């Protein structure tokens, strides 16, 4: 039985013929940008997340960058001011800080793969302005503790929610906890478009308006430019696709949790590695199922021989990347480095069957290092 890491075609098929119909309707409407599909999606996504505003943009990196740049301008931060970012995440999180003219300050992760809250306060200086929690793999960072730290020190929180669409912390959606949150709708995400897309959610009207202006060439009114902006927008076709897929997001996430529950219940070969978190799988929306294996390379090729495709998220922590190594390479983040060495992403998706997941657990349980 061949099991792909993620069968995006099958996911798309699940929404047919509705996607094709919506795309054709958009084609025939003759209106492709800044139209009613985008408005409609922004409204339903804001309502789903539980914020007053959703500003759609071109991709997740833009969402992060525009939110940070808007905060910087509204709060009069200086160039080079500091933003705390986990050392283990997709590079976009840190890249957005640099693109905004700010300085990333890396922090280790903990057992949950989210930033180590016990180490946070000691990194705060007179130049610290914000913290970016990444809800990595779909597991929320403890926003209660983080918010207390941010309040105590007067820092902003920008959530990187690019892997956590629909996740909740204490019954409140991720994306509604921080001062703002950035989402990506890259096709492989829990809520994915058929191309690029992104959004910022926030309850702050001023911030929402400023992000909108920056994303539209810095223009408050058409052809009158107040700020140095950029062009970043979601198009009408992607917005229509996302509105359709949003209606099934909770159901899709529940399927991911059921697959994760099968892994957590049935994998019992500690020589192969360890399941993540506790056995309670309701705490994450499992964008990724991070199996931790001390013999990762062997396990990965063993699974490949059994036609089971796995990936590694991510093979190198940020402070060790060539682009950051010169400034940060001397630092040591044991959990980040261990995750880079041991993490193996098992197949997980809303279109996987229980039988496929059970088959994978059987094969893993027979692994001899
Ligand atoms: C996917 C992702 C992004 C960036 O999203 P793009 O749409 O690809 O720009 C940012 N942060 C994290 C954690 C991501 O996984």
Coordinates of C-alpha atoms and ligand atoms in Angstrom, one line a residue:
X1 CA 0.0 0.0 0.0
X2 CA 1.5 3.3 -1.1
X3 CA 0.9 6.1 1.4
X4 CA 1.9 9.6 0.3
X5 CA 2.9 12.2 2.9
X6 CA 0.0 14.5 1.9
X7 CA -2.4 13.8 -1.0
X8 CA -3.4 17.4 -1.9
X9 CA -5.2 16.2 -5.1
X10 CA -7.4 14.0 -3.0
X11 CA -8.1 16.9 -0.6
X12 CA -9.1 19.1 -3.5
X13 CA -11.3 16.3 -5.0
X14 CA -13.2 16.2 -1.7
X15 CA -14.5 19.7 -2.4
X16 CA -15.6 19.1 -5.9
X17 CA -17.7 20.1 -7.9
X18 CA -18.1 23.1 -5.6
X19 CA -14.6 24.5 -6.2
X20 CA -14.8 24.2 -10.0
X21 CA -18.3 25.9 -9.9
X22 CA -17.0 28.8 -7.8
X23 CA -14.0 29.2 -10.0
X24 CA -16.0 29.3 -13.2
X25 CA -18.5 31.7 -11.6
X26 CA -15.6 34.0 -10.7
X27 CA -14.2 33.8 -14.2
X28 CA -17.6 34.7 -15.6
X29 CA -18.0 37.6 -13.2
X30 CA -15.2 39.5 -14.9
X31 CA -14.0 40.8 -11.5
X32 CA -10.7 39.2 -10.2
X33 CA -9.3 41.4 -7.4
X34 CA -10.7 43.4 -4.5
X35 CA -14.2 42.1 -5.0
X36 CA -17.0 40.5 -3.1
X37 CA -15.4 37.0 -2.7
X38 CA -12.5 38.6 -0.8
X39 CA -14.9 40.6 1.4
X40 CA -17.0 37.6 2.0
X41 CA -14.0 35.4 3.0
X42 CA -12.5 38.1 5.2
X43 CA -15.8 38.4 7.0
X44 CA -16.3 34.7 7.5
X45 CA -12.7 34.1 8.6
X46 CA -12.8 36.9 11.1
X47 CA -16.0 35.5 12.5
X48 CA -14.6 32.0 12.6
X49 CA -11.4 33.1 14.4
X50 CA -13.4 35.4 16.7
X51 CA -11.8 38.7 15.8
X52 CA -13.3 42.0 14.6
X53 CA -11.0 42.2 11.5
X54 CA -9.4 40.0 8.9
X55 CA -7.1 41.5 6.3
X56 CA -6.3 39.1 3.5
X57 CA -2.9 39.4 1.8
X58 CA -0.7 37.6 -0.7
X59 CA 0.9 34.9 1.5
X60 CA 1.9 34.1 5.1
X61 CA 5.3 35.9 5.0
X62 CA 3.5 39.1 3.9
X63 CA 0.9 38.6 6.7
X64 CA 3.7 38.4 9.3
X65 CA 5.8 41.3 7.8
X66 CA 2.8 43.7 7.3
X67 CA 1.5 43.1 10.8
X68 CA 5.0 43.7 12.3
X69 CA 5.7 46.8 10.1
X70 CA 2.3 48.3 11.0
X71 CA 3.0 47.8 14.7
X72 CA 6.4 49.3 14.3
X73 CA 5.1 52.4 12.6
X74 CA 2.1 52.9 14.9
X75 CA 4.1 52.4 18.0
X76 CA 7.2 54.3 16.8
X77 CA 9.6 51.5 17.3
X78 CA 13.2 52.1 16.1
X79 CA 15.1 50.2 13.4
X80 CA 16.9 47.3 15.0
X81 CA 14.5 47.0 18.0
X82 CA 14.1 43.4 19.2
X83 CA 11.5 40.7 18.6
X84 CA 11.6 37.3 20.3
X85 CA 11.2 34.4 17.9
X86 CA 11.6 30.6 18.4
X87 CA 14.8 29.2 17.0
X88 CA 12.8 26.3 15.7
X89 CA 10.2 27.2 13.1
X90 CA 9.8 27.7 9.4
X91 CA 12.2 30.6 8.4
X92 CA 9.4 33.0 7.5
X93 CA 8.8 33.8 11.1
X94 CA 12.3 35.3 11.5
X95 CA 12.5 36.6 8.0
X96 CA 9.5 38.8 8.6
X97 CA 11.3 40.4 11.6
X98 CA 14.3 41.2 9.4
X99 CA 12.1 42.5 6.5
X100 CA 10.5 44.9 9.0
X101 CA 13.8 46.4 9.9
X102 CA 13.7 44.7 13.4
X103 CA 16.1 42.2 15.0
X104 CA 15.1 38.6 15.7
X105 CA 16.2 37.4 19.2
X106 CA 16.1 33.6 19.2
X107 CA 14.6 31.5 22.0
X108 CA 14.7 27.8 22.5
X109 CA 11.5 25.7 22.2
X110 CA 10.2 23.2 24.8
X111 CA 8.7 19.7 24.7
X112 CA 5.6 21.1 22.9
X113 CA 7.8 22.5 20.1
X114 CA 6.6 26.0 21.1
X115 CA 8.7 28.8 22.6
X116 CA 10.1 28.0 26.0
X117 CA 8.1 30.4 28.3
X118 CA 10.5 29.7 31.2
X119 CA 13.3 31.3 29.3
X120 CA 11.4 34.2 27.9
X121 CA 11.8 36.9 30.6
X122 CA 15.6 36.7 30.7
X123 CA 15.7 37.7 27.0
X124 CA 13.7 40.9 27.4
X125 CA 15.8 44.1 27.2
X126 CA 15.0 47.8 26.9
X127 CA 14.8 47.2 23.1
X128 CA 12.4 44.3 23.1
X129 CA 9.1 45.3 21.5
X130 CA 7.3 42.1 20.6
X131 CA 7.1 38.3 20.9
X132 CA 6.1 35.9 18.1
X133 CA 4.7 32.6 19.4
X134 CA 4.6 30.0 16.6
X135 CA 1.9 27.4 17.2
X136 CA 4.2 24.8 15.6
X137 CA 2.7 21.7 14.0
X138 CA -0.8 23.0 15.0
X139 CA -0.2 22.8 18.8
X140 CA -1.0 26.1 20.5
X141 CA 1.6 27.9 22.6
X142 CA 0.4 28.6 26.2
X143 CA -1.1 32.0 25.4
X144 CA -2.3 32.5 29.0
X145 CA 1.3 32.6 30.3
X146 CA 2.6 34.4 27.3
X147 CA 0.0 37.2 27.6
X148 CA 1.0 37.7 31.2
X149 CA 4.6 38.1 30.3
X150 CA 3.8 40.5 27.4
X151 CA 1.5 42.6 29.7
X152 CA 4.1 42.7 32.5
X153 CA 6.7 44.1 30.0
X154 CA 4.5 46.1 27.7
X155 CA 5.3 43.9 24.6
X156 CA 3.1 43.2 21.6
X157 CA 2.2 39.6 20.6
X158 CA 2.0 38.6 17.0
X159 CA 0.9 35.0 16.6
X160 CA 2.4 33.0 13.8
X161 CA -0.8 30.9 13.2
X162 CA 0.3 29.5 9.8
X163 CA 0.1 25.9 11.0
X164 CA -2.8 26.3 13.5
X165 CA -6.0 27.2 11.6
X166 CA -8.9 26.3 13.8
X167 CA -6.8 25.3 16.9
X168 CA -8.0 26.5 20.3
X169 CA -6.4 27.3 23.5
X170 CA -8.7 27.4 26.5
X171 CA -11.7 27.3 24.1
X172 CA -10.6 30.4 22.3
X173 CA -9.3 30.2 18.8
X174 CA -5.7 30.7 18.0
X175 CA -5.5 33.9 16.0
X176 CA -7.6 35.8 18.5
X177 CA -5.2 35.7 21.5
X178 CA -2.5 38.1 20.4
X179 CA -2.5 41.7 19.3
X180 CA -2.6 40.3 15.8
X181 CA -2.1 36.9 14.1
X182 CA -0.7 35.9 10.7
X183 CA -2.1 33.0 8.7
X184 CA -0.9 31.3 5.5
X185 CA -3.1 29.6 3.0
X186 CA -0.3 27.8 1.2
X187 CA -1.9 24.7 -0.4
X188 CA -0.6 22.2 2.2
X189 CA -1.8 24.1 5.3
X190 CA -4.9 23.0 7.3
X191 CA -6.8 25.7 5.4
X192 CA -5.1 25.8 2.0
X193 CA -5.8 27.7 -1.2
X194 CA -5.0 26.5 -4.8
X195 CA -2.1 28.8 -4.8
X196 CA -0.7 31.5 -2.4
X197 CA -2.7 33.4 0.2
X198 CA -2.5 34.8 3.7
X199 CA -4.3 36.9 6.2
X200 CA -3.9 38.9 9.4
X201 CA -6.6 38.7 12.1
X202 CA -6.9 41.4 14.9
X203 CA -9.3 43.2 17.1
X204 CA -7.4 46.4 16.8
X205 CA -9.1 48.7 14.3
X206 CA -6.2 51.1 13.9
X207 CA -3.8 48.2 13.2
X208 CA -6.2 46.6 10.8
X209 CA -6.6 49.8 8.8
X210 CA -2.8 50.4 8.7
X211 CA -2.1 46.9 7.5
X212 CA -4.7 47.4 4.8
X213 CA -3.0 50.6 3.7
X214 CA 0.5 49.2 3.7
X215 CA -0.7 46.2 1.6
X216 CA -2.2 48.6 -0.9
X217 CA 0.9 50.6 -1.9
X218 CA 0.7 52.7 1.3
X219 CA -2.3 54.5 -0.1
X220 CA -5.1 55.7 2.2
X221 CA -7.0 56.9 -0.9
X222 CA -6.4 55.7 -4.4
X223 CA -3.4 57.3 -6.0
X224 CA -2.5 59.2 -2.8
X225 CA 0.3 57.5 -1.0
X226 CA 1.1 58.2 2.7
X227 CA 3.5 55.4 3.4
X228 CA 6.1 53.2 1.7
X229 CA 3.9 50.2 1.1
X230 CA 3.8 47.1 -1.1
X231 CA 1.3 45.1 -3.2
X232 CA 0.0 42.1 -1.3
X233 CA -3.5 40.7 -1.9
X234 CA -5.6 37.6 -2.1
X235 CA -7.4 37.2 -5.4
X236 CA -11.1 36.5 -6.0
X237 CA -10.6 32.9 -7.1
X238 CA -8.5 32.0 -4.0
X239 CA -11.0 33.8 -1.8
X240 CA -13.9 31.7 -3.3
X241 CA -11.9 28.5 -2.8
X242 CA -11.1 29.4 0.8
X243 CA -14.7 30.3 1.7
X244 CA -15.8 26.8 0.6
X245 CA -13.0 25.0 2.4
X246 CA -13.5 27.0 5.6
X247 CA -16.9 25.4 6.1
X248 CA -15.2 22.0 6.5
X249 CA -12.2 23.1 8.5
X250 CA -13.4 21.9 11.9
X251 CA -14.4 18.5 10.5
X252 CA -11.0 18.2 8.7
X253 CA -9.1 19.1 11.9
X254 CA -11.2 16.5 13.8
X255 CA -10.1 13.8 11.2
X256 CA -6.5 14.9 11.8
X257 CA -7.0 14.4 15.5
X258 CA -8.5 10.9 14.9
X259 CA -5.5 9.9 12.9
X260 CA -3.2 11.3 15.6
X261 CA -5.1 9.3 18.2
X262 CA -4.5 6.1 16.2
X263 CA -0.7 6.9 16.2
X264 CA -0.7 7.8 19.9
X265 CA -2.7 4.7 20.9
X266 CA -1.0 2.1 18.8
X267 CA 2.7 3.1 18.3
X268 CA 4.5 1.3 21.1
X269 CA 8.0 0.7 19.7
X270 CA 10.2 3.0 21.7
X271 CA 13.3 1.8 19.8
X272 CA 11.8 3.5 16.8
X273 CA 11.0 6.7 18.7
X274 CA 8.4 8.6 20.8
X275 CA 5.0 10.0 20.1
X276 CA 4.7 13.7 20.7
X277 CA 2.9 15.4 23.6
X278 CA 0.7 13.4 25.9
X279 CA -1.7 10.8 24.5
X280 CA -4.5 13.5 24.6
X281 CA -4.7 14.5 20.9
X282 CA -7.4 17.2 21.3
X283 CA -4.7 19.8 22.1
X284 CA -3.4 20.2 18.5
X285 CA -4.9 20.5 15.0
X286 CA -2.0 18.4 13.8
X287 CA -0.8 20.2 10.7
X288 CA 2.2 17.9 11.3
X289 CA 2.5 14.8 13.4
X290 CA 6.0 15.1 14.8
X291 CA 7.4 11.6 15.7
X292 CA 10.7 11.9 17.5
X293 CA 13.2 9.2 16.5
X294 CA 16.8 8.9 17.7
X295 CA 17.4 6.8 14.6
X296 CA 15.5 9.1 12.2
X297 CA 17.4 8.5 9.0
X298 CA 17.2 4.7 9.4
X299 CA 13.5 4.8 10.3
X300 CA 12.8 7.1 7.3
X301 CA 14.4 4.8 4.8
X302 CA 12.8 1.8 6.4
X303 CA 9.3 3.4 6.0
X304 CA 10.2 4.5 2.4
X305 CA 11.0 0.8 1.6
X306 CA 7.5 0.1 2.8
X307 CA 6.1 2.8 0.5
X308 CA 5.3 5.2 3.3
X309 CA 6.4 8.7 2.6
X310 CA 7.6 10.9 5.5
X311 CA 9.2 14.4 5.6
X312 CA 11.4 16.3 8.1
X313 CA 10.2 19.6 9.6
X314 CA 12.8 21.0 9.9
X315 CA 16.3 19.6 9.4
X316 CA 18.2 22.7 10.6
X317 CA 17.3 25.2 13.4
X318 CA 17.3 28.8 12.4
X319 CA 20.4 29.9 14.3
X320 CA 22.4 27.3 12.4
X321 CA 21.1 28.3 8.9
X322 CA 23.8 29.9 6.8
X323 CA 21.8 33.2 6.6
X324 CA 21.8 33.5 10.4
X325 CA 24.8 31.4 11.4
X326 CA 27.2 34.4 11.4
X327 CA 25.2 36.4 13.9
X328 CA 23.7 33.6 16.0
X329 CA 25.6 30.4 15.3
X330 CA 27.5 30.5 18.6
X331 CA 24.2 30.2 20.5
X332 CA 23.0 26.8 21.8
X333 CA 19.3 25.8 21.9
X334 CA 19.3 22.1 22.9
X335 CA 15.6 21.5 22.3
X336 CA 15.7 23.2 18.9
X337 CA 18.8 21.2 17.9
X338 CA 17.3 17.9 19.1
X339 CA 14.1 18.5 17.1
X340 CA 16.1 19.3 14.0
X341 CA 18.0 16.0 14.5
X342 CA 15.1 13.7 15.5
X343 CA 11.8 15.0 14.1
X344 CA 10.1 12.8 11.5
X345 CA 6.7 13.9 10.1
X346 CA 4.4 10.9 9.7
X347 CA 1.6 11.1 7.1
X348 CA -1.5 12.9 8.4
X349 CA -4.4 14.5 6.6
X350 CA -8.2 14.7 6.5
X351 CA -8.3 12.3 3.6
X352 CA -6.2 9.5 5.2
X353 CA -8.1 6.5 6.3
X354 CA -7.9 4.8 9.6
X355 CA -6.7 1.7 7.9
X356 CA -3.8 3.6 6.4
X357 CA -2.9 5.0 9.8
X358 CA -3.1 1.5 11.4
X359 CA -0.9 0.1 8.7
X360 CA 1.7 2.7 9.4
X361 CA 1.7 1.9 13.1
X362 CA 2.1 -1.8 12.4
X363 CA 5.1 -1.1 10.2
X364 CA 6.6 1.2 12.8
X365 CA 6.1 -1.3 15.5
X366 CA 8.1 -3.9 13.5
X367 CA 11.0 -1.6 13.1
X368 CA 14.4 -2.8 14.5
X369 CA 17.1 -0.1 14.5
Ligands
LIG1 C1 3.9 28.3 5.9 C2 4.4 29.1 7.1 C3 4.7 30.5 6.9 C4 4.7 31.2 5.6 O1 3.6 31.1 4.8 P1 3.8 31.4 3.2 O2 2.3 31.5 2.8 O3 4.5 30.2 2.6 O4 4.5 32.6 3.1 C5 5.1 31.2 8.1 N1 5.2 30.6 9.2 C6 5.0 29.2 9.4 C7 5.2 28.6 10.8 C8 4.6 28.5 8.3 O5 4.5 27.1 8.5

